PDB file of C-alpha atoms and ligand atoms in Angstrom:
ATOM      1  CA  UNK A   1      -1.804  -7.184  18.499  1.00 50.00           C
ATOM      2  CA  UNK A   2       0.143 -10.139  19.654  1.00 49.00           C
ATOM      3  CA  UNK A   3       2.838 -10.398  22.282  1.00 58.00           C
ATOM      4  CA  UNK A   4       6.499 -11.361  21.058  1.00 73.00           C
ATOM      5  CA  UNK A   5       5.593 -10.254  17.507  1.00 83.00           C
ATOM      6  CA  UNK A   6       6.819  -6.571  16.712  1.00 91.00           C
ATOM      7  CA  UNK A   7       4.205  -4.308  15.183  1.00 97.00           C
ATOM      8  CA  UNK A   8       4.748  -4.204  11.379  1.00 98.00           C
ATOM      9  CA  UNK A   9       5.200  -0.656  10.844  1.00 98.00           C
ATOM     10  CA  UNK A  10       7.181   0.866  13.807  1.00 98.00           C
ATOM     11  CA  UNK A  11       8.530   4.742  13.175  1.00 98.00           C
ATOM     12  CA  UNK A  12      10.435   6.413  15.411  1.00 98.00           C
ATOM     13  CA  UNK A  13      10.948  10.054  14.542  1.00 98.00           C
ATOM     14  CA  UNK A  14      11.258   9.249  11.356  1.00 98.00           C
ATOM     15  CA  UNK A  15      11.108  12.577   8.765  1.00 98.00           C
ATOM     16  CA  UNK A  16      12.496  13.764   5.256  1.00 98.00           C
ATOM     17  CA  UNK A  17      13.519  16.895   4.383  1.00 98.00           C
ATOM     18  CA  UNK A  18      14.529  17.455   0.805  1.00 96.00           C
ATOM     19  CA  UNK A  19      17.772  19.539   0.191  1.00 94.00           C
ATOM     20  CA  UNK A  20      17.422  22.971  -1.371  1.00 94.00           C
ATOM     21  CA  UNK A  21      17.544  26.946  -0.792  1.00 94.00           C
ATOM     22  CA  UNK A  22      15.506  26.720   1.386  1.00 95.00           C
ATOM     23  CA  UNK A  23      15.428  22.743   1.997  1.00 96.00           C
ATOM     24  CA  UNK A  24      11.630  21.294   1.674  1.00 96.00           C
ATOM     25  CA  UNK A  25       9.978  19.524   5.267  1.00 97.00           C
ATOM     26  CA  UNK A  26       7.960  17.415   3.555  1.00 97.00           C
ATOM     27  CA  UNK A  27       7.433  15.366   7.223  1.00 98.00           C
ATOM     28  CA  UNK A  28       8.146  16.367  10.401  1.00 98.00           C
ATOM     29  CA  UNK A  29       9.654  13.540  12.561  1.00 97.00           C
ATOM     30  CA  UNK A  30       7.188  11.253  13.331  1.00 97.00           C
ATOM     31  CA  UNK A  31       6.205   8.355  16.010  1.00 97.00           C
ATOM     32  CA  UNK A  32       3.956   5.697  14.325  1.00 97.00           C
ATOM     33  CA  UNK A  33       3.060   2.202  15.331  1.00 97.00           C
ATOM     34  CA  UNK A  34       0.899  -0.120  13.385  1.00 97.00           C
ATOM     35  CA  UNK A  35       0.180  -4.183  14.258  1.00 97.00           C
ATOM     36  CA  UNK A  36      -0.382  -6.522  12.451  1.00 96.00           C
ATOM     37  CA  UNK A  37      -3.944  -6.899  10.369  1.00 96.00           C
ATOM     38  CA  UNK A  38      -4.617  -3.144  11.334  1.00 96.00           C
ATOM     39  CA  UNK A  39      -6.730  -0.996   8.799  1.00 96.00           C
ATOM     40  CA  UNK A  40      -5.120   2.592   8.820  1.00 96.00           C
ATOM     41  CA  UNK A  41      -5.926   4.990   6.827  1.00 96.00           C
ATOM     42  CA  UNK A  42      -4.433   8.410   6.238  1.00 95.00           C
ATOM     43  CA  UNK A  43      -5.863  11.480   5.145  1.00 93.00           C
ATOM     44  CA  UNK A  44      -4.784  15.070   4.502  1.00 90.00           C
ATOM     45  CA  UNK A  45      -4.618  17.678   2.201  1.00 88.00           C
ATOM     46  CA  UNK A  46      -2.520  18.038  -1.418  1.00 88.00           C
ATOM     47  CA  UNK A  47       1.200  18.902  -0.667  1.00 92.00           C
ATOM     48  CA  UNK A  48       0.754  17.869   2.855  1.00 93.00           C
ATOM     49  CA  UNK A  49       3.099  14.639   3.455  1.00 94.00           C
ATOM     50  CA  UNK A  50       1.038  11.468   2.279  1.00 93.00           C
ATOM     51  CA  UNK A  51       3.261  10.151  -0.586  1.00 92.00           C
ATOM     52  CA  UNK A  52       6.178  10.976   1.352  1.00 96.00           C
ATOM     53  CA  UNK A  53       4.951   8.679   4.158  1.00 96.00           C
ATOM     54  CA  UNK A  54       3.990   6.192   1.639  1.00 96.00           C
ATOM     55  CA  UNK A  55       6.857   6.064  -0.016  1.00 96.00           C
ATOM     56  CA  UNK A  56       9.202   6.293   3.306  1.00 97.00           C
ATOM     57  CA  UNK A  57       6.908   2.816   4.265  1.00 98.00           C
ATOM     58  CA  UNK A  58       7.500   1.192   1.195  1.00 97.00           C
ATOM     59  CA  UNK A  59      11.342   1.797   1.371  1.00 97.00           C
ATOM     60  CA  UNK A  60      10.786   3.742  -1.438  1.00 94.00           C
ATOM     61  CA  UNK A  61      12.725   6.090   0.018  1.00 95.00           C
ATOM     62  CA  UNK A  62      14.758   6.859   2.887  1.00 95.00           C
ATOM     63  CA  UNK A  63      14.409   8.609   6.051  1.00 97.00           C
ATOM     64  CA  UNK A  64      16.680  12.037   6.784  1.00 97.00           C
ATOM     65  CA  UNK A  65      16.014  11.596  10.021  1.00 97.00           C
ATOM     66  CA  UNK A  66      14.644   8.486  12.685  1.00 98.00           C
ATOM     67  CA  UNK A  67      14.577   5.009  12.506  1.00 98.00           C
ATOM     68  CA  UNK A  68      11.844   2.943  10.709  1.00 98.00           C
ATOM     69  CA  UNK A  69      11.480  -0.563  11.614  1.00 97.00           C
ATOM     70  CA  UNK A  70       9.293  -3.176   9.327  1.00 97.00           C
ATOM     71  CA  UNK A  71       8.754  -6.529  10.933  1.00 96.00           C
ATOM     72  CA  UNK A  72      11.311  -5.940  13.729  1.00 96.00           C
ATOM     73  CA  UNK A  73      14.017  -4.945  11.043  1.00 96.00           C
ATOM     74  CA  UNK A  74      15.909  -1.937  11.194  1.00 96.00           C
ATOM     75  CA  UNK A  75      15.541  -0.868   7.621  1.00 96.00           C
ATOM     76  CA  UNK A  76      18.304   1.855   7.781  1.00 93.00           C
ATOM     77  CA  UNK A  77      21.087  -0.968   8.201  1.00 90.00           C
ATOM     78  CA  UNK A  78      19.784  -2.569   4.788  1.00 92.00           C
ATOM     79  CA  UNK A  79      22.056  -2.763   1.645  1.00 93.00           C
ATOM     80  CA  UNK A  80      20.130  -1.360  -1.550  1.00 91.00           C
ATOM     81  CA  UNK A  81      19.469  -5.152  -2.696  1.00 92.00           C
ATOM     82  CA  UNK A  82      18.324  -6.502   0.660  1.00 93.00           C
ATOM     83  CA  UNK A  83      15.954  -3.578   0.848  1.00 94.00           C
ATOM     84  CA  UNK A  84      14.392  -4.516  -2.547  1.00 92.00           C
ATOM     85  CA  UNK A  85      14.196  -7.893  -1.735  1.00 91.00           C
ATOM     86  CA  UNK A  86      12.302  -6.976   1.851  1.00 93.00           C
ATOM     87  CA  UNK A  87       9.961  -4.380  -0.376  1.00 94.00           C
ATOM     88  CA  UNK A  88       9.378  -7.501  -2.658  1.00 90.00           C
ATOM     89  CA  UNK A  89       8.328 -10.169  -0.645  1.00 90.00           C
ATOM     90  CA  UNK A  90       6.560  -8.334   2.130  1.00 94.00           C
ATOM     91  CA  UNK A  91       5.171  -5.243   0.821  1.00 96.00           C
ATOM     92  CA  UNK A  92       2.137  -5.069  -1.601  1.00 95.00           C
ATOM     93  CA  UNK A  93       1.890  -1.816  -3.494  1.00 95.00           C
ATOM     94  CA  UNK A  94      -2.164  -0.539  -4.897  1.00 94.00           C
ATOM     95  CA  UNK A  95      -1.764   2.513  -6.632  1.00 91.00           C
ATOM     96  CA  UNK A  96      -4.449   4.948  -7.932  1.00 89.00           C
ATOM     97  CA  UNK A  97      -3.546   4.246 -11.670  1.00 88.00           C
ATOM     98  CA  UNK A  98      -3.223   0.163 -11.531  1.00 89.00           C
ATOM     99  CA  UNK A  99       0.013   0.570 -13.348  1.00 93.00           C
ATOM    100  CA  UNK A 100      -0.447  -2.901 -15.064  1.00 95.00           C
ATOM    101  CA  UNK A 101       1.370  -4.429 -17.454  1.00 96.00           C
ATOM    102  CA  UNK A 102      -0.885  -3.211 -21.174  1.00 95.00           C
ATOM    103  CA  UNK A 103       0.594  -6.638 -22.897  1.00 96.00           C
ATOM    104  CA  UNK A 104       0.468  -9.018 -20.534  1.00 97.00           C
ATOM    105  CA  UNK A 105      -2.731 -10.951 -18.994  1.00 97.00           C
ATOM    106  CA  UNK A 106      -4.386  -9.896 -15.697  1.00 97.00           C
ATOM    107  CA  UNK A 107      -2.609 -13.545 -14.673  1.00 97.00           C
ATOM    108  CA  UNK A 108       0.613 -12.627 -16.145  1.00 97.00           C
ATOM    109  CA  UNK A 109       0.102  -9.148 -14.016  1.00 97.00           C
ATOM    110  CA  UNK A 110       0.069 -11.169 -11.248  1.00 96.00           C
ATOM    111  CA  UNK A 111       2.383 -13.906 -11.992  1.00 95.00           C
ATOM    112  CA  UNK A 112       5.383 -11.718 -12.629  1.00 93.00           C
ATOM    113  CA  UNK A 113       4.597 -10.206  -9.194  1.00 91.00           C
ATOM    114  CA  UNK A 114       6.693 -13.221  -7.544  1.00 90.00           C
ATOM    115  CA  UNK A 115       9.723 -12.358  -8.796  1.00 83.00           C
ATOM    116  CA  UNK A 116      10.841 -13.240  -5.127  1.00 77.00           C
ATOM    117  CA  UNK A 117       9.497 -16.175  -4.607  1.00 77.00           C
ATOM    118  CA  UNK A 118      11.507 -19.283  -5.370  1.00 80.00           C
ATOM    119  CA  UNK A 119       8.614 -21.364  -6.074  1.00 83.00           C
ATOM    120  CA  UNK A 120       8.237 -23.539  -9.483  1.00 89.00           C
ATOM    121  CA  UNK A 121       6.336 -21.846 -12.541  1.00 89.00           C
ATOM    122  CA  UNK A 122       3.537 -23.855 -12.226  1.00 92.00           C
ATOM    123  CA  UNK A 123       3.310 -22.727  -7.954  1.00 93.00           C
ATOM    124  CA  UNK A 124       3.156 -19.387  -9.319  1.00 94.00           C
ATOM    125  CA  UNK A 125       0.359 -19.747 -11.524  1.00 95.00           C
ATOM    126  CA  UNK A 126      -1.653 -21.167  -8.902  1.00 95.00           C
ATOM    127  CA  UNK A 127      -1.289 -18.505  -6.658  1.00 95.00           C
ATOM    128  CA  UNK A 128      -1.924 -16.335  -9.333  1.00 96.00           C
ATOM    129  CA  UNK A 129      -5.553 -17.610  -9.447  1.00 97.00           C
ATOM    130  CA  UNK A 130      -5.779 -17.859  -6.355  1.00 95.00           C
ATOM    131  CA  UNK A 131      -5.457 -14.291  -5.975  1.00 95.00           C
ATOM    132  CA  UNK A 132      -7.255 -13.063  -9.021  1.00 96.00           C
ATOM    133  CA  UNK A 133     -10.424 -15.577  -7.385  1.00 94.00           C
ATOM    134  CA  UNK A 134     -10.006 -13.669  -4.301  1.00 91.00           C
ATOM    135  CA  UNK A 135     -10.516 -10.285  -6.166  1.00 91.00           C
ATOM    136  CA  UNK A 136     -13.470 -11.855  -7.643  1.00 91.00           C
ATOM    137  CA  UNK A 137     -11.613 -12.690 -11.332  1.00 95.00           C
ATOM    138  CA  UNK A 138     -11.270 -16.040 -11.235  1.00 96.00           C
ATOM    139  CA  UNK A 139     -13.137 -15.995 -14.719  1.00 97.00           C
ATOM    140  CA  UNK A 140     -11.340 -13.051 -15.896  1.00 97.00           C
ATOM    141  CA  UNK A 141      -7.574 -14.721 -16.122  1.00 97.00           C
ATOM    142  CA  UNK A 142      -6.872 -14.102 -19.749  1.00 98.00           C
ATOM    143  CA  UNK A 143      -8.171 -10.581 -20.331  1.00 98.00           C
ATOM    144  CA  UNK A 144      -5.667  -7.869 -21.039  1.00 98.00           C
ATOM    145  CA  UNK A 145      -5.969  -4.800 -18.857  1.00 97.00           C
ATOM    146  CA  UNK A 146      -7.303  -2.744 -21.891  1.00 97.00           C
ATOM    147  CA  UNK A 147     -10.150  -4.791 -21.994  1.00 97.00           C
ATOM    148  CA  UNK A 148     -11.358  -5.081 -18.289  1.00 96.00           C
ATOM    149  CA  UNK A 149     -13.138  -1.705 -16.313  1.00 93.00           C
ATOM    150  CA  UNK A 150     -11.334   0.867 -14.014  1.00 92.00           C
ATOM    151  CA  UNK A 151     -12.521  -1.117 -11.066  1.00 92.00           C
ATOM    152  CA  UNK A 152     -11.606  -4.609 -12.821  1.00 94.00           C
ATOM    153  CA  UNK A 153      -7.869  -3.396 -13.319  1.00 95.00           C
ATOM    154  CA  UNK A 154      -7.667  -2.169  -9.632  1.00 92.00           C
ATOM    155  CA  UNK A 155      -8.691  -5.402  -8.640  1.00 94.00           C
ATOM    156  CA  UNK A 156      -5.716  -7.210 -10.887  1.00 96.00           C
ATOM    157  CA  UNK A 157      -3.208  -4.386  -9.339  1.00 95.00           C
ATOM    158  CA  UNK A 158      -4.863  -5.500  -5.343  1.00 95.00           C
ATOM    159  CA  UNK A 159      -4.426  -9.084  -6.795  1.00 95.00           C
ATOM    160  CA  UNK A 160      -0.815  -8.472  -7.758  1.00 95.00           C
ATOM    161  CA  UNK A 161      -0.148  -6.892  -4.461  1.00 95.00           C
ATOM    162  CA  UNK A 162      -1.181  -9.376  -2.097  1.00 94.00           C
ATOM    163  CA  UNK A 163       0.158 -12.709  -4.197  1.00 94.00           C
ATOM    164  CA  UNK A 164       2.865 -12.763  -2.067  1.00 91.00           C
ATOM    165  CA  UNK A 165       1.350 -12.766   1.526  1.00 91.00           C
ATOM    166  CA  UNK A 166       2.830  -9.601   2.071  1.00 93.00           C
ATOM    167  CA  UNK A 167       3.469  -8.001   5.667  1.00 93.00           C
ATOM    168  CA  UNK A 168       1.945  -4.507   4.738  1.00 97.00           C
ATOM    169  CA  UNK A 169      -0.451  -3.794   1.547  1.00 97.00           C
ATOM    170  CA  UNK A 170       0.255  -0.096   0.788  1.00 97.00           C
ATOM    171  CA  UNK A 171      -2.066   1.828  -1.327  1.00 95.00           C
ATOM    172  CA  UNK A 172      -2.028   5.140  -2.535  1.00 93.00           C
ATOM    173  CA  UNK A 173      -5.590   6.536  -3.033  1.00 91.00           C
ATOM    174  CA  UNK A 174      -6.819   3.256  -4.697  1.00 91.00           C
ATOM    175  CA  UNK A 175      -9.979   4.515  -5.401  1.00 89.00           C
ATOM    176  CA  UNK A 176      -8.864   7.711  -7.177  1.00 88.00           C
ATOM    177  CA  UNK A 177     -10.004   6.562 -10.651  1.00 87.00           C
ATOM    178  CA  UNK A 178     -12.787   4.688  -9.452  1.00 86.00           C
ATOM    179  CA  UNK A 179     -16.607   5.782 -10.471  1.00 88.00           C
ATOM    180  CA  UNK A 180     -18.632   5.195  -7.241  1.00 88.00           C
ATOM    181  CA  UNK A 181     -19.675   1.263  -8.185  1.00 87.00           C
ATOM    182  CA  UNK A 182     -16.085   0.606  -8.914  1.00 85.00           C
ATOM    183  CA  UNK A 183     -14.736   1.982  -5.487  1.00 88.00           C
ATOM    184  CA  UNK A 184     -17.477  -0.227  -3.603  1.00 88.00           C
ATOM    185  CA  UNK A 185     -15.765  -3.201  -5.536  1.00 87.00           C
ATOM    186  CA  UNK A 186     -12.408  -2.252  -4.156  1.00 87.00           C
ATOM    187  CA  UNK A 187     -13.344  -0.941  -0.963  1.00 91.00           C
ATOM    188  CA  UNK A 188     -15.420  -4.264  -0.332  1.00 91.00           C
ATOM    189  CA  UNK A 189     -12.206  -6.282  -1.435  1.00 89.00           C
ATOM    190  CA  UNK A 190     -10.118  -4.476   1.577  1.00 92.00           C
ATOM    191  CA  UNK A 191     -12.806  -5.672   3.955  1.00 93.00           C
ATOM    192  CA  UNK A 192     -12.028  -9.308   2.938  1.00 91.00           C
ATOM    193  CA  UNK A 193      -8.475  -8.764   3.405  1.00 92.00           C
ATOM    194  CA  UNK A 194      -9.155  -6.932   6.489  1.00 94.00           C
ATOM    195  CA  UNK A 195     -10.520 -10.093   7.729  1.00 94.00           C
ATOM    196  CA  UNK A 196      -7.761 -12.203   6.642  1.00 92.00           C
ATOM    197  CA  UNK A 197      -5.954 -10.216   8.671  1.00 93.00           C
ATOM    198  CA  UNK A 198      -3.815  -8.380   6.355  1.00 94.00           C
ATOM    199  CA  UNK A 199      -2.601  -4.934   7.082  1.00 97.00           C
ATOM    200  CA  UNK A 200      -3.823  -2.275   5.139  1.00 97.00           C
ATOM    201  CA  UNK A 201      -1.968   1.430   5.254  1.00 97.00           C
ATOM    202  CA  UNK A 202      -4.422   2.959   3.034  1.00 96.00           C
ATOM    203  CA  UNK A 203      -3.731   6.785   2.077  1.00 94.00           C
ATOM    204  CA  UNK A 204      -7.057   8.642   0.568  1.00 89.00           C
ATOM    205  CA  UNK A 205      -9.369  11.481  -0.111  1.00 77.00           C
ATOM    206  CA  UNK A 206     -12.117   9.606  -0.221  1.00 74.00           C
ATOM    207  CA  UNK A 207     -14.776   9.435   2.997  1.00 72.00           C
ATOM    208  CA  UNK A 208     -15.876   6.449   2.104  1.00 74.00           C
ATOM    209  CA  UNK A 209     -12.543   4.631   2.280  1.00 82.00           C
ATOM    210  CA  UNK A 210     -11.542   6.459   5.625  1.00 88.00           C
ATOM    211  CA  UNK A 211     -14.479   5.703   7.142  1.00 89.00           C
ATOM    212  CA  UNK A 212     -14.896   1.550   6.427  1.00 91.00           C
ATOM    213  CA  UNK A 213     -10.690   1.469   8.144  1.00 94.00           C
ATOM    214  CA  UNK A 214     -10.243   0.825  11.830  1.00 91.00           C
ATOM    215  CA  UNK A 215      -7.769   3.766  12.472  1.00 94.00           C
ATOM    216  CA  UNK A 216      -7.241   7.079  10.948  1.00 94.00           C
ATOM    217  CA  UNK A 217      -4.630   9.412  11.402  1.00 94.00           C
ATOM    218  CA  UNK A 218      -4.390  12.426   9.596  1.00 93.00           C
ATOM    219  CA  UNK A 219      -1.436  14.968   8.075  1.00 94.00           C
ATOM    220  CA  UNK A 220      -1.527  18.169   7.834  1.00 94.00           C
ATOM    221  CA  UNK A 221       2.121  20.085   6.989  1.00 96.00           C
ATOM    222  CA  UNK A 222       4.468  17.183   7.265  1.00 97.00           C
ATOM    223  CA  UNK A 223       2.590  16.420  11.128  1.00 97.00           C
ATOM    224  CA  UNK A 224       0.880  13.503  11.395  1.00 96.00           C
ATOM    225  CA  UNK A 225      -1.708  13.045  14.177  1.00 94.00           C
ATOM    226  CA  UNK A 226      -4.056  10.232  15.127  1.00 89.00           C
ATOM    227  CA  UNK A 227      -7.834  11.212  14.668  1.00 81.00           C
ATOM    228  CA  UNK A 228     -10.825  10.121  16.787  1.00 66.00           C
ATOM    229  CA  UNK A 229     -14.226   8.919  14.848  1.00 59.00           C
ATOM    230  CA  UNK A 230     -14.635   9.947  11.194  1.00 57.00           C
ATOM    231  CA  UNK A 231     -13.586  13.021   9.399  1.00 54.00           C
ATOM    232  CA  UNK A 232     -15.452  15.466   8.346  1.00 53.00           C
ATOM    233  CA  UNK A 233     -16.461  16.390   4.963  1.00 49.00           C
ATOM    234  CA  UNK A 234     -14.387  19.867   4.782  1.00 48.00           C
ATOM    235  CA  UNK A 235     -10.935  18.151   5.767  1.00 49.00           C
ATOM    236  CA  UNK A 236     -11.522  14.906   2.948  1.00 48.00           C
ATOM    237  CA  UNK A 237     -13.417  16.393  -0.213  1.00 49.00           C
ATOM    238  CA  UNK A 238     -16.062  14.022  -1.743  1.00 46.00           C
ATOM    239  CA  UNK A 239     -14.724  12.515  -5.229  1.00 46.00           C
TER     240      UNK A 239
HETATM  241  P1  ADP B 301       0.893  14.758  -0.688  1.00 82.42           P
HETATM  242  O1  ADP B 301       1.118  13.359  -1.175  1.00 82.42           O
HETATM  243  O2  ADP B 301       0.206  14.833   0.627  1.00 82.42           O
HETATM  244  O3  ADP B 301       0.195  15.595  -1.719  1.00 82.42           O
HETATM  245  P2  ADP B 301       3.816  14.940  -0.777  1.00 82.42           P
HETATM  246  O4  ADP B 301       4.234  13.957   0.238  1.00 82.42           O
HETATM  247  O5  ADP B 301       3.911  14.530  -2.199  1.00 82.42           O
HETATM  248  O6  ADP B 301       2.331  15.454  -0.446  1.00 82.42           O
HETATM  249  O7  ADP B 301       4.667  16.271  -0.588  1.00 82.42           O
HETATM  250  C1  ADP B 301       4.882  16.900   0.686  1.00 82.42           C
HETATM  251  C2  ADP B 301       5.700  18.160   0.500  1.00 82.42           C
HETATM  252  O8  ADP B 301       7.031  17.823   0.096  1.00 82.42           O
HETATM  253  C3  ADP B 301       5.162  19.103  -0.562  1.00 82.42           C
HETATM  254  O9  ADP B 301       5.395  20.414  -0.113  1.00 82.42           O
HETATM  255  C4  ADP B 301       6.016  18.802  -1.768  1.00 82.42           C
HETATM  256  O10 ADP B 301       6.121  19.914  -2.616  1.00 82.42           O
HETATM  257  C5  ADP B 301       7.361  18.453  -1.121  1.00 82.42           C
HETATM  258  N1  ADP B 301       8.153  17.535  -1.953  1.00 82.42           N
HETATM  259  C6  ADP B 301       7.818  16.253  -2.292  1.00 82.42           C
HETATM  260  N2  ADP B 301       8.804  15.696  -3.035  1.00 82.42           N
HETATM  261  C7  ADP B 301       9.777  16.623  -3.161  1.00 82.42           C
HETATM  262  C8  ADP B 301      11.077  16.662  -3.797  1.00 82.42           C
HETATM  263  N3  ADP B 301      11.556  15.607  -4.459  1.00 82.42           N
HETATM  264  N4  ADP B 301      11.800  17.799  -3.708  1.00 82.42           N
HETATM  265  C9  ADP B 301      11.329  18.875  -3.028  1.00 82.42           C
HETATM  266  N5  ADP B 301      10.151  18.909  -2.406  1.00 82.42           N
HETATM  267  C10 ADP B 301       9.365  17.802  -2.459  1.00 82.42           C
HETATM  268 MG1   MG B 302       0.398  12.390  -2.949  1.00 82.42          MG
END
């Protein structure tokens, strides 16, 4: 953590309830701070909160209750277009089924990614492969996703994600499709970004993924709660 800049993720009480007879807690208010190049992950079981949180995070959706603060910006006082344009150019989105483009290129995947960025055509490309070489697909540009492996595709949708530099990669059980080789692929590809000092928010079932982050917290009910040394194998079920 670094004095005079804000954590990236900063919740204050922040919960949704969904409206209905009865109305739906899917998360209780909630206090949760994470810094910059942090590796959380969360774990809990089905029904229990995770894509809520995930989605509140990605201003996917919106708090009915708290205040949520991304980079030091108070995202409730956001017009619909400038929150879009914050989700787009500083949060990356992995989620557990890739949801690639089927006609388009893993570079064109990750090319149309920077929608937001006012760079020249030819910038873009180069990031592009830039991206796809840090995933380890620098050879694998041209391939459409039909072609490429479950773990392949995952690594054009972490590609995709972190084109942009974002603030906060967000990733919702990334290794939910994965055989076992596949997942050590991905997982190995957080550890890089871990040490490039990304942030990672990193929402799974999986032991091995909860175990390789830095932090854990867990949910359980719509309460989230921070969790010392690893969990065990009852409360996250083996794939
Ligand atoms: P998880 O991702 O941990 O499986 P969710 O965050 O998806 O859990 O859901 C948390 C709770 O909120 C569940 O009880 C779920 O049924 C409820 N829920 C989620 N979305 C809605 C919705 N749109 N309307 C009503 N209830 C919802
Ligand atoms: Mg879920």
């Amino acid at each position: 953590m670094t004095t005079g800049t804000p954590p990236v993720i900063r919740l204050d009480g922040v919960g949704r309830t969904h409206p209905g007879q009865p109305p739906v807690v899917a998360l209780r208010p909630t206090d949760l701070t994470v810094h910059r190049g942090e590796y959380l992950a969360v774990t809990g079981p089905s029904g229990s909160g995770k894509s809520t949180l995930l989605h509140l995070l990605g201003l996917l959706d919106t708090p009915t209750t708290g205040r949520y603060e991304l980079d030091g910006i108070d995202t409730a006082s956001l017009r619909d277009r400038d929150r879009a344009t914050l989700r787009g150019r500083r949060i990356g989105f992995v989620f557990q089924s890739f949801h690639l483009l089927p006609h388009r290129t893993a570079e064109e995947n990750v090319v149309l990614a920077q929608v937001y960025n006012r760079t020249p055509a030819r910038a873009r490309r180069a990031a592009a492969l830039a991206a796809l070489r840090l995933v380890g697909l620098g050879h694998r540009t041209d391939a459409l996703p039909s072609t490429l492996s479950g773990g392949e595709r995952q690594r054009v949708a972490i590609a995709r994600a972190l084109v942009n530099r974002p603030s906060l990669l967000l990733c919702d059980e990334p290794t939910g499709n994965l055989d076992s080789a596949n997942a050590d692929a991905v997982l190995a590809r957080f550890d890089d970004l871990h040490a490039q000092g990304f942030t990672l928010v990193v929402i799974t079932h999986d032991p091995a993924v909860a175990a390789r982050a830095g932090r854990r917290v867990a949910i359980r009910d719509g309460v989230l709660s921070e969790r010392e040394g690893l969990p065990s194998e009852a409360e996250v079920p083996a794939r």
